[in-house]
Amino acid sequence: MRKLYITGCMLAIILGLYSAHLHGMEEFIPMPEYVESTAIVHEVGPRTVNQLTSKGTDQDVTYEGEPRRIMGVWQSSVETLLALGVGDRMIAAIGVPDSKYIAEEYREAYEKIPYKSMEIPDVETTLLWEPDLLVGWYSTFQKNNWKSTDFWAQRGIHSYISRASYKQSKRTVEGEYQYILDLGAIVNREERAQALVNRTKRAVAEARSYGEAQHTKDTVLILENSGRQYRVYDKETLAGNMLEEIGGHLISEAGQTINAEELIHLNPSVIFLVLVEEDYERQDELIDNLYKNPTLQHVDAIRNHRVHGVPLFMVYSAGTRIHDGLNLMIHGLYPNFTGGIHE
C-alpha cells in the first residue's frame, strides 16, 4: 500500500513538472489565437498530390477539404502560401528574417499571422497548436527539427516538403512551377496557382524571344562571396537554370569556386552576385567593393558596371519569389528590355 502511495505521489510530481514545462513553453512561445477564416466559398473536392517524404521517396497524398491551421517554415513556403491567398489560415510563419523581405503586396497579410519567428517551435509546442498542414524544407522534417513526415501523418496532420530543398532533386524553374501548383492543389487554390505560374511563364518567354532577337553574346557568371574566393552557381543550380531559361549564356568552364585570377581569365560580361541572409542589407557595399577592386578592372562586368545583386531567397527553393529573381536577371541581362515581368 505504501509503495502504491509513493508511486502515486511521484507520478503526481512528474505530471506537475511536465504541466509547468508546457506552461513555460506557452509563455516563451505564445499560443497563437485560433485562426478561423471566413466561410469556405470554394468548391472542395479530393486532390491527390505526388510529394516527397522525409525519407526522400515519393508518395501520393490525397487532400480532402481545406487546411485551416497552416504552419509555414522558411520564406519560400510562407510567401507562396500568402500568394495563394491563404494567409488568413496561417497560424505560424517561421524563418523570415524581417517583414521587409516579404513582397509588398503580401506584407499586410504576413503581419496578421499570429506567430512569427526565426525559430521552429519544438514538436510538443507544435502539437499543442493543432495544425492541419505543415509546409517546409527537407531539413525541416528530420529528427533534429520536426521529425518525419510519417510522424505527422500518424497524427492526422499533413506535411509538404519543397523538392528543391532535397539535395538529390533537380533544381529547375519547372520544379518551382510544380511547387506552386502542388501547394495550390493542397490548399484548394488551383486557379490562383496556375495564374501565378502563367504570369512568370509569359514573362520568361517574352524575355527569351527578346534575347534571341538581339543576338546577344553576353556571358554570365553567378557568384556568391566566400572569403577570398567566390562560390559559382552552375547550370545544376536553380539560379543557373533561371539564367538559361531567359536565354542567358552561363560560363561553363568555371569550377565550384574561383579566385580573382580565374575571374579575370573568365571575363564575364555580366555578374549576378547572390546575397545570403546576412548580406541582404550590404548589396551596394559588396558591389561597390567589386567595382573598386584594382585587380578586377579588366573584367568586362566590372569595367561596365554590370554587377547585379540577387537575394538568395529568389534563387534557392524560391517558390513564387522566382518571379522577382527572374525579373532581376532579365533586366540585368537585357537592360533595354521593357517586357511584362512587372505584372
Coordinates of C-alpha atoms in Angstrom, one line a residue:
M1 CA 0.0 0.0 0.0
R2 CA 2.8 2.3 1.0
K3 CA 4.5 1.6 -2.4
L4 CA 1.4 2.5 -4.3
Y5 CA 1.1 5.8 -2.3
I6 CA 4.7 6.7 -3.1
T7 CA 4.3 5.8 -6.7
G8 CA 1.2 7.9 -6.9
C9 CA 3.0 10.9 -5.4
M10 CA 5.9 10.6 -7.8
L11 CA 3.5 10.4 -10.7
A12 CA 1.7 13.5 -9.5
I13 CA 5.0 15.3 -9.2
I14 CA 6.1 14.3 -12.7
L15 CA 2.8 15.4 -14.2
G16 CA 3.0 18.7 -12.3
L17 CA 6.5 19.3 -13.6
Y18 CA 5.5 18.5 -17.2
S19 CA 2.5 20.8 -16.9
A20 CA 4.7 23.5 -15.7
H21 CA 7.1 22.8 -18.6
L22 CA 4.3 23.2 -21.1
H23 CA 3.1 26.3 -19.4
G24 CA 6.6 27.7 -19.6
M25 CA 6.8 26.9 -23.3
E26 CA 3.5 28.7 -23.9
E27 CA 4.9 31.8 -22.2
F28 CA 8.1 31.6 -24.1
I29 CA 6.3 30.8 -27.4
P30 CA 2.8 32.2 -27.0
M31 CA 0.0 30.0 -28.2
P32 CA -1.5 31.5 -31.4
E33 CA -5.1 32.6 -31.3
Y34 CA -7.3 30.2 -33.1
V35 CA -7.4 31.0 -36.7
E36 CA -10.8 30.7 -38.2
S37 CA -11.2 32.2 -41.6
T38 CA -14.4 33.2 -43.3
A39 CA -16.8 30.7 -44.6
I40 CA -15.5 28.4 -47.3
V41 CA -16.6 29.8 -50.7
H42 CA -14.5 27.4 -52.8
E43 CA -15.8 24.1 -54.0
V44 CA -13.9 21.4 -52.2
G45 CA -13.1 18.0 -53.7
P46 CA -10.4 15.5 -53.1
R47 CA -7.0 16.4 -54.6
T48 CA -4.1 14.0 -54.9
V49 CA -0.5 15.3 -54.9
N50 CA 2.7 13.4 -55.5
Q51 CA 5.1 14.6 -52.9
L52 CA 8.4 14.0 -51.2
T53 CA 8.7 12.2 -47.8
S54 CA 11.4 12.8 -45.3
K55 CA 13.0 9.5 -46.5
G56 CA 13.5 11.0 -49.9
T57 CA 10.8 8.8 -51.5
D58 CA 7.7 9.8 -53.5
Q59 CA 4.2 9.4 -52.1
D60 CA 0.7 10.2 -53.4
V61 CA -1.2 12.0 -50.7
T62 CA -4.9 12.8 -51.0
Y63 CA -6.3 16.0 -49.5
E64 CA -9.9 16.5 -48.7
G65 CA -11.4 19.7 -47.5
E66 CA -9.2 22.8 -47.0
P67 CA -6.5 23.2 -44.4
R68 CA -7.4 25.8 -41.8
R69 CA -4.4 25.9 -39.4
I70 CA -1.2 26.1 -41.5
M71 CA 2.3 26.5 -40.4
G72 CA 5.0 27.5 -43.0
V73 CA 8.7 27.2 -42.5
W74 CA 11.2 29.4 -44.5
Q75 CA 10.4 32.3 -46.7
S76 CA 9.5 30.3 -49.9
S77 CA 6.8 28.4 -48.0
V78 CA 5.4 31.4 -46.3
E79 CA 5.3 33.7 -49.3
T80 CA 3.9 31.0 -51.7
L81 CA 1.1 30.4 -49.2
L82 CA 0.4 34.1 -48.9
A83 CA 0.5 34.5 -52.7
L84 CA -2.1 31.7 -52.9
G85 CA -4.4 33.7 -50.7
V86 CA -4.5 31.6 -47.5
G87 CA -2.7 34.0 -45.2
D88 CA -5.8 34.1 -43.0
R89 CA -5.4 30.4 -42.4
M90 CA -1.8 30.6 -41.3
I91 CA -1.1 30.3 -37.6
A92 CA 2.7 30.5 -37.9
A93 CA 5.3 31.9 -40.3
I94 CA 8.9 30.7 -39.5
G95 CA 12.2 31.7 -41.0
V96 CA 11.6 35.2 -42.4
P97 CA 14.3 37.5 -41.0
D98 CA 12.2 40.6 -41.3
S99 CA 8.8 41.6 -42.8
K100 CA 10.5 44.0 -45.2
Y101 CA 11.8 40.9 -47.2
I102 CA 8.2 39.9 -47.8
A103 CA 6.8 41.1 -51.2
E104 CA 5.0 44.3 -50.5
E105 CA 1.7 43.1 -51.8
Y106 CA 1.6 40.3 -49.2
R107 CA 3.2 42.2 -46.3
E108 CA -0.1 43.2 -44.6
A109 CA -1.3 39.5 -44.7
Y110 CA 2.0 38.4 -43.3
E111 CA 1.8 40.8 -40.4
K112 CA -1.5 39.3 -39.3
I113 CA -0.1 35.8 -38.9
P114 CA -0.2 35.2 -35.1
Y115 CA 3.2 33.7 -34.6
K116 CA 6.3 34.9 -36.5
S117 CA 9.8 33.8 -35.6
M118 CA 13.2 32.6 -36.9
E119 CA 12.9 29.6 -34.5
I120 CA 11.0 26.4 -35.3
P121 CA 8.8 25.5 -32.3
D122 CA 9.5 22.1 -30.8
V123 CA 7.3 19.1 -31.6
E124 CA 5.4 19.3 -28.3
T125 CA 4.5 23.0 -28.9
T126 CA 3.6 22.4 -32.5
L127 CA 1.2 19.6 -31.4
L128 CA -0.4 21.9 -28.9
W129 CA -1.2 24.4 -31.6
E130 CA -3.2 21.7 -33.5
P131 CA -2.0 22.5 -37.1
D132 CA -3.5 20.6 -40.0
L133 CA -0.8 21.4 -42.5
L134 CA 3.0 21.8 -42.1
V135 CA 5.0 23.2 -45.1
G136 CA 8.7 23.4 -45.1
W137 CA 12.0 22.1 -46.5
Y138 CA 13.6 18.6 -46.4
S139 CA 15.7 19.6 -43.4
T140 CA 12.5 20.7 -41.6
F141 CA 11.2 17.2 -41.4
Q142 CA 14.3 15.5 -39.9
K143 CA 14.6 14.2 -36.3
N144 CA 16.5 17.3 -35.1
N145 CA 13.6 19.6 -36.2
W146 CA 10.0 18.5 -36.7
K147 CA 10.6 14.7 -37.0
S148 CA 9.5 12.8 -40.1
T149 CA 6.5 13.2 -42.4
D150 CA 5.4 9.7 -41.2
F151 CA 5.3 11.1 -37.6
W152 CA 2.8 13.8 -38.6
A153 CA 0.8 11.5 -40.9
Q154 CA 0.3 9.1 -37.9
R155 CA -1.3 12.0 -36.0
G156 CA -3.6 13.1 -38.9
I157 CA -1.5 16.1 -39.8
H158 CA -0.5 16.7 -43.4
S159 CA 3.0 17.9 -44.3
Y160 CA 4.6 19.0 -47.5
I161 CA 8.3 19.3 -48.4
S162 CA 9.8 21.5 -51.1
R163 CA 11.5 19.2 -53.6
A164 CA 14.1 21.8 -54.4
S165 CA 15.4 21.6 -50.8
Y166 CA 16.3 17.9 -51.2
K167 CA 19.9 17.6 -52.3
Q168 CA 19.2 14.8 -54.8
S169 CA 16.5 16.7 -56.6
K170 CA 17.0 18.7 -59.8
R171 CA 16.7 22.4 -59.1
T172 CA 14.8 24.0 -62.1
V173 CA 12.3 26.7 -63.0
E174 CA 9.9 24.0 -63.9
G175 CA 10.3 22.4 -60.5
E176 CA 9.4 25.8 -58.8
Y177 CA 6.3 26.0 -61.1
Q178 CA 5.3 22.5 -59.9
Y179 CA 5.9 23.5 -56.2
I180 CA 3.4 26.4 -56.7
L181 CA 0.9 24.1 -58.4
D182 CA 1.3 21.4 -55.7
L183 CA 0.6 23.9 -52.9
G184 CA -2.3 25.3 -54.9
A185 CA -3.9 21.9 -55.0
I186 CA -3.2 21.2 -51.3
V187 CA -4.9 24.5 -50.1
N188 CA -7.6 24.3 -52.8
R189 CA -6.4 27.3 -54.8
E190 CA -5.6 25.7 -58.1
E191 CA -6.8 28.5 -60.3
R192 CA -4.7 31.0 -58.4
A193 CA -1.6 28.8 -58.5
Q194 CA -2.0 28.4 -62.3
A195 CA -2.3 32.1 -62.7
L196 CA 0.9 32.7 -60.8
V197 CA 2.8 30.2 -62.9
N198 CA 1.3 31.5 -66.2
R199 CA 2.4 35.1 -65.5
T200 CA 6.0 34.0 -65.0
K201 CA 6.0 31.7 -68.0
R202 CA 4.7 34.5 -70.2
A203 CA 7.5 36.9 -69.0
V204 CA 10.2 34.3 -69.4
A205 CA 9.1 33.5 -73.0
E206 CA 9.0 37.2 -73.8
A207 CA 12.4 37.8 -72.4
R208 CA 13.9 34.8 -74.2
S209 CA 12.4 35.9 -77.5
Y210 CA 13.9 39.4 -76.9
G211 CA 17.3 38.0 -76.3
E212 CA 17.2 35.8 -79.4
A213 CA 16.2 38.8 -81.5
Q214 CA 19.1 40.8 -80.1
H215 CA 21.6 38.0 -80.8
T216 CA 23.3 38.9 -77.5
K217 CA 26.8 37.5 -76.9
D218 CA 27.0 38.5 -73.3
T219 CA 28.4 35.8 -71.0
V220 CA 27.4 35.5 -67.3
L221 CA 28.7 34.3 -64.0
I222 CA 26.5 33.8 -60.9
L223 CA 28.7 34.2 -57.8
E224 CA 28.5 34.3 -54.1
N225 CA 31.1 35.8 -51.8
S226 CA 33.1 33.1 -50.0
G227 CA 36.0 34.7 -48.2
R228 CA 38.7 35.5 -50.7
Q229 CA 37.1 33.3 -53.3
Y230 CA 33.7 33.2 -55.0
R231 CA 31.3 30.3 -55.0
V232 CA 30.0 29.6 -58.5
Y233 CA 26.3 28.8 -59.3
D234 CA 26.4 26.5 -62.3
K235 CA 23.7 25.1 -64.6
E236 CA 22.7 22.5 -62.0
T237 CA 21.6 25.2 -59.5
L238 CA 18.2 26.9 -59.7
A239 CA 20.0 30.3 -60.4
G240 CA 21.8 28.8 -63.3
N241 CA 18.7 27.2 -64.8
M242 CA 16.8 30.5 -64.4
L243 CA 19.5 32.3 -66.4
E244 CA 19.4 29.6 -69.2
E245 CA 15.6 29.8 -69.3
I246 CA 15.7 33.5 -70.2
G247 CA 18.3 32.9 -72.9
G248 CA 21.5 33.8 -71.0
H249 CA 24.9 32.3 -71.7
L250 CA 26.3 30.9 -68.5
I251 CA 30.0 30.4 -68.5
S252 CA 30.5 26.6 -68.0
E253 CA 34.3 26.4 -67.6
A254 CA 34.3 27.7 -64.0
G255 CA 34.6 25.2 -61.2
Q256 CA 32.7 25.2 -57.9
T257 CA 34.8 28.1 -56.6
I258 CA 37.0 30.7 -58.3
N259 CA 39.5 33.3 -57.2
A260 CA 40.2 36.8 -58.6
E261 CA 42.7 35.5 -61.1
E262 CA 40.2 33.0 -62.5
L263 CA 37.5 35.6 -62.6
I264 CA 39.8 37.8 -64.7
H265 CA 40.5 34.9 -67.1
L266 CA 36.8 34.0 -67.5
N267 CA 35.9 37.7 -68.1
P268 CA 32.1 37.6 -67.8
S269 CA 30.1 40.4 -69.4
V270 CA 27.6 40.3 -66.5
I271 CA 27.8 39.1 -62.9
F272 CA 24.9 38.3 -60.7
L273 CA 26.0 38.4 -57.1
V274 CA 23.9 36.1 -54.8
L275 CA 23.3 37.7 -51.4
V276 CA 23.0 35.4 -48.4
E277 CA 20.8 36.5 -45.5
E278 CA 23.5 38.4 -43.6
D279 CA 24.3 40.4 -46.8
Y280 CA 20.8 41.5 -47.8
E281 CA 21.5 45.0 -46.4
R282 CA 25.0 45.1 -47.8
Q283 CA 24.3 44.8 -51.5
D284 CA 25.5 48.3 -52.6
E285 CA 28.6 47.9 -50.4
L286 CA 29.5 44.5 -51.8
I287 CA 29.0 45.5 -55.4
D288 CA 30.9 48.8 -54.9
N289 CA 33.8 46.7 -53.5
L290 CA 34.0 44.8 -56.7
Y291 CA 33.9 48.0 -58.8
K292 CA 36.7 49.5 -56.8
N293 CA 38.9 46.4 -56.7
P294 CA 42.0 47.4 -58.7
T295 CA 42.8 43.7 -59.6
L296 CA 39.4 43.3 -61.4
Q297 CA 39.4 46.5 -63.6
H298 CA 39.9 44.5 -66.8
V299 CA 36.8 42.3 -66.2
D300 CA 34.1 43.5 -68.6
A301 CA 31.3 43.2 -66.0
I302 CA 33.3 45.3 -63.5
R303 CA 34.5 47.9 -66.1
N304 CA 31.0 48.4 -67.5
H305 CA 29.3 48.3 -64.1
R306 CA 27.1 45.3 -64.9
V307 CA 27.1 43.5 -61.5
H308 CA 23.6 42.9 -60.1
G309 CA 22.7 41.6 -56.6
V310 CA 20.0 39.0 -56.2
P311 CA 18.9 37.7 -52.7
L312 CA 19.3 34.0 -52.0
F313 CA 15.6 33.6 -51.4
M314 CA 14.9 34.4 -55.0
V315 CA 17.2 31.7 -56.4
Y316 CA 17.0 28.9 -53.9
S317 CA 13.8 26.9 -53.3
A318 CA 12.2 30.2 -54.3
G319 CA 8.5 29.4 -54.8
T320 CA 6.6 32.4 -56.0
R321 CA 9.7 34.7 -55.5
I322 CA 11.2 33.1 -58.5
H323 CA 9.2 35.7 -60.4
D324 CA 11.2 38.5 -58.8
G325 CA 14.5 36.7 -59.2
L326 CA 13.8 36.3 -62.9
N327 CA 12.9 40.0 -63.1
L328 CA 16.3 40.9 -61.7
M329 CA 18.1 38.6 -64.1
I330 CA 16.1 39.7 -67.1
H331 CA 16.8 43.4 -66.6
G332 CA 20.4 42.8 -65.7
L333 CA 21.0 40.7 -68.8
Y334 CA 18.8 42.8 -71.1
P335 CA 19.0 46.4 -69.8
N336 CA 16.8 47.8 -72.6
F337 CA 14.1 45.2 -72.2
T338 CA 10.7 46.6 -71.3
G339 CA 8.7 43.4 -71.2
G340 CA 5.9 42.3 -68.9
I341 CA 7.5 40.7 -65.9
H342 CA 6.3 43.6 -63.9
E343 CA 2.8 42.2 -63.7

